[in-house]
PDB file of C-alpha atoms in Angstrom:
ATOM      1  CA  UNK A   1     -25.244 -57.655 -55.305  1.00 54.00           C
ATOM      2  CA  UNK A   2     -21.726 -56.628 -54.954  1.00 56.00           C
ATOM      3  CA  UNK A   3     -19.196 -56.156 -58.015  1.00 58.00           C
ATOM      4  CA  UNK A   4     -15.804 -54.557 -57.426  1.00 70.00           C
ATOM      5  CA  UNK A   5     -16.683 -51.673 -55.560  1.00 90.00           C
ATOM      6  CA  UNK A   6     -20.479 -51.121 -56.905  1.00 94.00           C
ATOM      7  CA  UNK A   7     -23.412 -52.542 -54.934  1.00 96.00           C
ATOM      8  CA  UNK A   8     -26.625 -53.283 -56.904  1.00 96.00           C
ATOM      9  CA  UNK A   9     -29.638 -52.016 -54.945  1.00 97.00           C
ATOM     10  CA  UNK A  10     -32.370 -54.444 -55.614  1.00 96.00           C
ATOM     11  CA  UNK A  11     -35.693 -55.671 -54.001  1.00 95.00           C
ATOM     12  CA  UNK A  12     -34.006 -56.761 -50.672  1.00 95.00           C
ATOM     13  CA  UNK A  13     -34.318 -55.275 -47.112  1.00 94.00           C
ATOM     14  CA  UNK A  14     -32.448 -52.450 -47.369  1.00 94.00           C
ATOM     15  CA  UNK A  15     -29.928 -53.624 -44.617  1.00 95.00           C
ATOM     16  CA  UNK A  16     -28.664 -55.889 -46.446  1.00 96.00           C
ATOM     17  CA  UNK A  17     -26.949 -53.197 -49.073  1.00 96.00           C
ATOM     18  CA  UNK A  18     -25.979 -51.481 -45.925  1.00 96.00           C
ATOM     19  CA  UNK A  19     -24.027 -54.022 -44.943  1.00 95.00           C
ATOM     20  CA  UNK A  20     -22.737 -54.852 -48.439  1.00 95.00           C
ATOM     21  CA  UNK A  21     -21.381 -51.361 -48.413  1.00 95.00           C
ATOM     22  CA  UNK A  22     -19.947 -51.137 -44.835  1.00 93.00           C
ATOM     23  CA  UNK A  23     -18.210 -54.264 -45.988  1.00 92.00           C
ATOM     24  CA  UNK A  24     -16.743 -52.977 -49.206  1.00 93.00           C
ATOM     25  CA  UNK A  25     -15.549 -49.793 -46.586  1.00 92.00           C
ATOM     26  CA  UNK A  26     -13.384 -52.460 -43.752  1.00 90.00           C
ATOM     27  CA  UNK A  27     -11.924 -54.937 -46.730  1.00 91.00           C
ATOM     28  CA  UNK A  28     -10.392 -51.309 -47.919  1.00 88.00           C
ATOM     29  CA  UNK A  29     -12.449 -49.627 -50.361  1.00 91.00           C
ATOM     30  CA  UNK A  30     -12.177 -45.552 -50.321  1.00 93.00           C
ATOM     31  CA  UNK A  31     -15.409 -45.300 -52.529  1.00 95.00           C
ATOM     32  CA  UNK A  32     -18.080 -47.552 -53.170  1.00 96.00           C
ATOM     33  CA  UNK A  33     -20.918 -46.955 -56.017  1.00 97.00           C
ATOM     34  CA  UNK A  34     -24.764 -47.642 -55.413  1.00 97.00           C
ATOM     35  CA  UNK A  35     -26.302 -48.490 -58.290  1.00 97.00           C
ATOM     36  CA  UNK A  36     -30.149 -48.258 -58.893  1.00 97.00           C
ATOM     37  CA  UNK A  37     -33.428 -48.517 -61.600  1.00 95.00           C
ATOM     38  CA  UNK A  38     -36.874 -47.329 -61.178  1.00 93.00           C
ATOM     39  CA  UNK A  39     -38.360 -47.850 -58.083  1.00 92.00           C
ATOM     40  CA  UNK A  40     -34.919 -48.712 -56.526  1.00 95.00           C
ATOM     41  CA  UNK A  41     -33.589 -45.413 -56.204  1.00 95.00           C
ATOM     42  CA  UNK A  42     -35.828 -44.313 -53.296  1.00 95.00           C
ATOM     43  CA  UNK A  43     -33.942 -47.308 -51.515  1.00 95.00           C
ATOM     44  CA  UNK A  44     -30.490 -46.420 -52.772  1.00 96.00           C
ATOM     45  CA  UNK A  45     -30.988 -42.763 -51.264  1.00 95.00           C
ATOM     46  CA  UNK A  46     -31.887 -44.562 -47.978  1.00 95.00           C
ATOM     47  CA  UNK A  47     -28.959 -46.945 -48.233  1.00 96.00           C
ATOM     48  CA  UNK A  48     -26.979 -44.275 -48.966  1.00 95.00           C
ATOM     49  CA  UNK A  49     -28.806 -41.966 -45.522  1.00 93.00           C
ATOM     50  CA  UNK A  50     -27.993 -45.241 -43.450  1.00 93.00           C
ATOM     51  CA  UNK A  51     -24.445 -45.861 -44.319  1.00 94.00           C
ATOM     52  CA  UNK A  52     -23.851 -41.634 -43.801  1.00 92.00           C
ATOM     53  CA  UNK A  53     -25.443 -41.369 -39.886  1.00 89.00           C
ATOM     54  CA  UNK A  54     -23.374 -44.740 -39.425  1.00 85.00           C
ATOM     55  CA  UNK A  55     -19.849 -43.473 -40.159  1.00 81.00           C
ATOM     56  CA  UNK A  56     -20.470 -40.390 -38.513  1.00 71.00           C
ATOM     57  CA  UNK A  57     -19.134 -37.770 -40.829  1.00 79.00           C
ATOM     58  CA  UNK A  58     -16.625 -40.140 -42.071  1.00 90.00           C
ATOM     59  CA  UNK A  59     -18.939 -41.117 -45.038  1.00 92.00           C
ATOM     60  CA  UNK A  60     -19.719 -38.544 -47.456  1.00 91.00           C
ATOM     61  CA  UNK A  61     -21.852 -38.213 -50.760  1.00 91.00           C
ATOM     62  CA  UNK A  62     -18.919 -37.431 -53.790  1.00 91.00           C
ATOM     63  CA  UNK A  63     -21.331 -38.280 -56.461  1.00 90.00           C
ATOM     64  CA  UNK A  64     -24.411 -38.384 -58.234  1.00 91.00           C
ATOM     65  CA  UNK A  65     -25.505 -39.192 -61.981  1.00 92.00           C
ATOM     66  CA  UNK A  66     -28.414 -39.774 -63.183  1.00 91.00           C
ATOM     67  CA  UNK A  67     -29.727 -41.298 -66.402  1.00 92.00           C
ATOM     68  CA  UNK A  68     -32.420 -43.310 -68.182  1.00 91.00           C
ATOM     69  CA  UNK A  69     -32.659 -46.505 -70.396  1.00 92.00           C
ATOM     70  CA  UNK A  70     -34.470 -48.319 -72.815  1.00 90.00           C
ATOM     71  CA  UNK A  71     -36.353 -51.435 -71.294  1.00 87.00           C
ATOM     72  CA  UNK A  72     -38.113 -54.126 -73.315  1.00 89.00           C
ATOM     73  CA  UNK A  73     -41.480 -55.529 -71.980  1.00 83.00           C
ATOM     74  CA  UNK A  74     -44.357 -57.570 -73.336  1.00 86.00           C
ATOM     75  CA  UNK A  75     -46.343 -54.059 -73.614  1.00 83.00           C
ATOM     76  CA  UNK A  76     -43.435 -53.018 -76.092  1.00 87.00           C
ATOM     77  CA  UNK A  77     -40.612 -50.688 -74.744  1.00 88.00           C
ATOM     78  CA  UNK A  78     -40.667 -48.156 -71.800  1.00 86.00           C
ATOM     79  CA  UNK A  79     -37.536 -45.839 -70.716  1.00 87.00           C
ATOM     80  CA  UNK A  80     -36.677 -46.226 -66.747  1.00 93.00           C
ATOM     81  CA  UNK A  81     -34.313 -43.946 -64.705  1.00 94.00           C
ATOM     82  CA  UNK A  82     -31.300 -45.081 -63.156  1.00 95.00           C
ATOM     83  CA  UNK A  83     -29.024 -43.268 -60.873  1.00 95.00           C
ATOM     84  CA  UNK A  84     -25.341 -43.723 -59.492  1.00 96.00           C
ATOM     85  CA  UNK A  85     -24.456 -42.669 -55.925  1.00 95.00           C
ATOM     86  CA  UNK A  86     -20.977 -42.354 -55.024  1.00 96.00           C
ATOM     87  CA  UNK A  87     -20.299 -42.693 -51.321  1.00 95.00           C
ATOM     88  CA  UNK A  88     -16.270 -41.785 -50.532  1.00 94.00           C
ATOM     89  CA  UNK A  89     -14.568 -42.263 -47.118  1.00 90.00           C
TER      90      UNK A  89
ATOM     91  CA  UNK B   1     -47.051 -28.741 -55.753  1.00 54.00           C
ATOM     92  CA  UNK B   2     -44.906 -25.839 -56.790  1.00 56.00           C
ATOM     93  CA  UNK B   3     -43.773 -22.741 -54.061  1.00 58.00           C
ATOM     94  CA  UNK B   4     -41.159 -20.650 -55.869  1.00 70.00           C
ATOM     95  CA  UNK B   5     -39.192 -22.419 -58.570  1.00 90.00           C
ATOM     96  CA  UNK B   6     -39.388 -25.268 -56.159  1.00 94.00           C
ATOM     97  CA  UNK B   7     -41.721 -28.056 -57.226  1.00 96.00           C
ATOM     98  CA  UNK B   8     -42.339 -30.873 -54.489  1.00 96.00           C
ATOM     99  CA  UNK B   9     -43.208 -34.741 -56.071  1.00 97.00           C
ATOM    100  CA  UNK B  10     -45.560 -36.314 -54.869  1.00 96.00           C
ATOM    101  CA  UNK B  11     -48.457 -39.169 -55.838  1.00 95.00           C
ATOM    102  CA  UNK B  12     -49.331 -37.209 -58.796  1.00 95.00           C
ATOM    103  CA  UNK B  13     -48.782 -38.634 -62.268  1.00 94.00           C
ATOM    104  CA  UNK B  14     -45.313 -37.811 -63.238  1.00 94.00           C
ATOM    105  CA  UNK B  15     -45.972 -35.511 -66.089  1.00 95.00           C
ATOM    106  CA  UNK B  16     -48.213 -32.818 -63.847  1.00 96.00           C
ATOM    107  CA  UNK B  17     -44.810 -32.779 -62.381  1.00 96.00           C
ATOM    108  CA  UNK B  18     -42.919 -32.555 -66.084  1.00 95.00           C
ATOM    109  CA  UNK B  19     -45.659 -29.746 -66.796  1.00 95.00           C
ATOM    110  CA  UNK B  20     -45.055 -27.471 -63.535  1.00 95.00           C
ATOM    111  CA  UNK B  21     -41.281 -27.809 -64.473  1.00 95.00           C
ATOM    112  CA  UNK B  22     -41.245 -26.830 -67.927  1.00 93.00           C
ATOM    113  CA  UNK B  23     -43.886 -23.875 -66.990  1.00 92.00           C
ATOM    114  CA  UNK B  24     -41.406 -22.487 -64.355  1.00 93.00           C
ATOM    115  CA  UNK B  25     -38.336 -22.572 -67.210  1.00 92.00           C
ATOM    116  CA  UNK B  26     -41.168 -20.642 -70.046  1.00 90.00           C
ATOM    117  CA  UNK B  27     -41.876 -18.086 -66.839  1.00 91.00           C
ATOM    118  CA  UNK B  28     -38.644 -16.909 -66.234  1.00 88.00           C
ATOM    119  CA  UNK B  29     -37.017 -19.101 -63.884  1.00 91.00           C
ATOM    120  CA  UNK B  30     -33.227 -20.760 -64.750  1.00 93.00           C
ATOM    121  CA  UNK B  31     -33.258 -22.955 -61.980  1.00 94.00           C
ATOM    122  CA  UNK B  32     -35.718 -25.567 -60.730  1.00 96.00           C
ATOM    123  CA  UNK B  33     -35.798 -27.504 -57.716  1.00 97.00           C
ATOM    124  CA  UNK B  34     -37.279 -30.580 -57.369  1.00 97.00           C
ATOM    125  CA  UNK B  35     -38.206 -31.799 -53.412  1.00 97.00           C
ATOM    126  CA  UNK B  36     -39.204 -35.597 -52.717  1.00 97.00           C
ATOM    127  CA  UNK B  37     -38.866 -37.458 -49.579  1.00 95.00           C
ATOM    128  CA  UNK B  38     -39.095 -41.411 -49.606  1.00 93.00           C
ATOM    129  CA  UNK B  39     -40.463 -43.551 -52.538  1.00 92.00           C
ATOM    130  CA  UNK B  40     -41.336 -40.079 -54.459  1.00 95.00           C
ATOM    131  CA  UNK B  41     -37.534 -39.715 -54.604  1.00 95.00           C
ATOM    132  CA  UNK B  42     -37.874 -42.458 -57.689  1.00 95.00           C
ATOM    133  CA  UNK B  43     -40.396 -40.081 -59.339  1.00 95.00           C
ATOM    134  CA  UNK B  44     -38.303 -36.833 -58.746  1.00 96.00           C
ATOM    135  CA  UNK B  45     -35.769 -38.694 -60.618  1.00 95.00           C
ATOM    136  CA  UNK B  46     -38.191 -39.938 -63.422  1.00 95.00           C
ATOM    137  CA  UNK B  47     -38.801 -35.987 -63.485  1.00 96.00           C
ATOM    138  CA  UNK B  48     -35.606 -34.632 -63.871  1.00 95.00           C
ATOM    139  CA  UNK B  49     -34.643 -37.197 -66.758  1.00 93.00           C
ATOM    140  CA  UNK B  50     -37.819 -36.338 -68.603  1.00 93.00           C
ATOM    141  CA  UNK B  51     -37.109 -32.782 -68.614  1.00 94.00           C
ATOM    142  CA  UNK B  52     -33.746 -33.444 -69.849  1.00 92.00           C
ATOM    143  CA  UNK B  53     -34.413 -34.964 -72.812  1.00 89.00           C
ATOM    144  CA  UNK B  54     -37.266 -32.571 -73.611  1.00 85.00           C
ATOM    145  CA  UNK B  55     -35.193 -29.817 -73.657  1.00 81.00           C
ATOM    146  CA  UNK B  56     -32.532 -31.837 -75.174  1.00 71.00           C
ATOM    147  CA  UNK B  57     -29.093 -30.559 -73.454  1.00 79.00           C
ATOM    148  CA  UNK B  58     -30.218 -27.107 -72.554  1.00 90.00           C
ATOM    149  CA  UNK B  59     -31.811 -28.610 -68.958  1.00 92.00           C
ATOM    150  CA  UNK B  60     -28.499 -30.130 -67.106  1.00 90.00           C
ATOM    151  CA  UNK B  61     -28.507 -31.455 -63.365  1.00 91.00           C
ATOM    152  CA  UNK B  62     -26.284 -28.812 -61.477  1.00 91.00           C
ATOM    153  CA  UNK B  63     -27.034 -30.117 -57.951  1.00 90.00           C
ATOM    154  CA  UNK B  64     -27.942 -33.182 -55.804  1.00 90.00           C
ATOM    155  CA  UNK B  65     -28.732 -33.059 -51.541  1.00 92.00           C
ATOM    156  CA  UNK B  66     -29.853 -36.505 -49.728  1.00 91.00           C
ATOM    157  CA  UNK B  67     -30.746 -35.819 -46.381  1.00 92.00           C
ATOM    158  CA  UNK B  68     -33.460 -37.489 -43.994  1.00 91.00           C
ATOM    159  CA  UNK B  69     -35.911 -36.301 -41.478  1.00 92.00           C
ATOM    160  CA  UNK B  70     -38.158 -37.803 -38.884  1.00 90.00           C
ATOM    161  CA  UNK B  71     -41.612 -38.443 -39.341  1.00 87.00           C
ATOM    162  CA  UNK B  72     -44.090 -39.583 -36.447  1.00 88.00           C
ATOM    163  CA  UNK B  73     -46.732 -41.998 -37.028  1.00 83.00           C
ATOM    164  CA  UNK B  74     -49.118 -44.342 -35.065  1.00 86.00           C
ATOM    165  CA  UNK B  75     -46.678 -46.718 -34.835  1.00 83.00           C
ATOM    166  CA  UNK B  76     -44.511 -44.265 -33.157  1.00 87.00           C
ATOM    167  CA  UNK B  77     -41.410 -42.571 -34.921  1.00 88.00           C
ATOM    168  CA  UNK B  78     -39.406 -43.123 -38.199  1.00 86.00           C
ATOM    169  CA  UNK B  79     -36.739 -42.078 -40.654  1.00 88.00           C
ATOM    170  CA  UNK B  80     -37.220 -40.864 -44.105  1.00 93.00           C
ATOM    171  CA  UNK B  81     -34.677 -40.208 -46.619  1.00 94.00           C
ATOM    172  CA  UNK B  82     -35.269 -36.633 -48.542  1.00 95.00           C
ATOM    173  CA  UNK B  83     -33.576 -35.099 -52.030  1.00 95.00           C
ATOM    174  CA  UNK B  84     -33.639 -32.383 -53.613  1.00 96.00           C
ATOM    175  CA  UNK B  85     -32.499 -32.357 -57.462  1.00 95.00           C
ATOM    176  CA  UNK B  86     -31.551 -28.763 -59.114  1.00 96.00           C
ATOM    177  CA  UNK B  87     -31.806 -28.211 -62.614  1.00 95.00           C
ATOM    178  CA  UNK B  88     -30.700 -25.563 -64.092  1.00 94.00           C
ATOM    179  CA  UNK B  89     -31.222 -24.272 -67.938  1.00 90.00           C
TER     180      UNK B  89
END
């Protein structure tokens, strides 16, 4: 879920990534990364909304990309979104 | 679905959404703004990376706002995330 400073959003509650991130904030991280596909982003954006009303100000959005990729399925191939969120403190 | 040369996502399929883009670019406009709040926030996305490969590099993501807002239901009150995605040609 968490590498370095990047947190994979992913199909769990999304509490758990908002704890993943507050951790990577108190074990000294200035800037962590949300990573998302598809569906995921609406739940990064909401990790990202969480984590911002808990700091207070303290938290603030740096960063945003956004970008699609190739996926292979069994119906052939399909292209699906993905997005970075920087969150800086 | 589109108010200006914003265009708010919703549960239509994603190219209706592609379509009112591209027609506010042919009519004028050099800057789009795409509104979703909760899981349309995927399909805003989906949007704005369809557009930018259509009009291969001439379409570029200039701005990014997450924000949230209450909404009231039966179940009494909750908080949705919100975006808004400029692109600008």
């Amino acid at each position: 879920m968490a590498l370095g400073n990047e947190v994979l959003i992913g199909k769990k509650p999304v509490m758990d990534y908002v704890t993943a991130v507050i951790f990577q904030f108190n074990t000294g991280s200035d800037e962590v990364i949300l990573k998302a596909k598809g569906n995921m982003i609406s739940r990064a954006v909401d990790v990202a909304e969480i984590v911002k009303k808990r700091y207070m100000g303290q938290v603030k959005l740096d960063g945003f990309a956004v970008n699609s990729e190739v996926v292979r399925n069994r119906e052939g191939q399909t292209r699906i979104s993905t997005m970075e969120l920087t969150l800086k403190k």
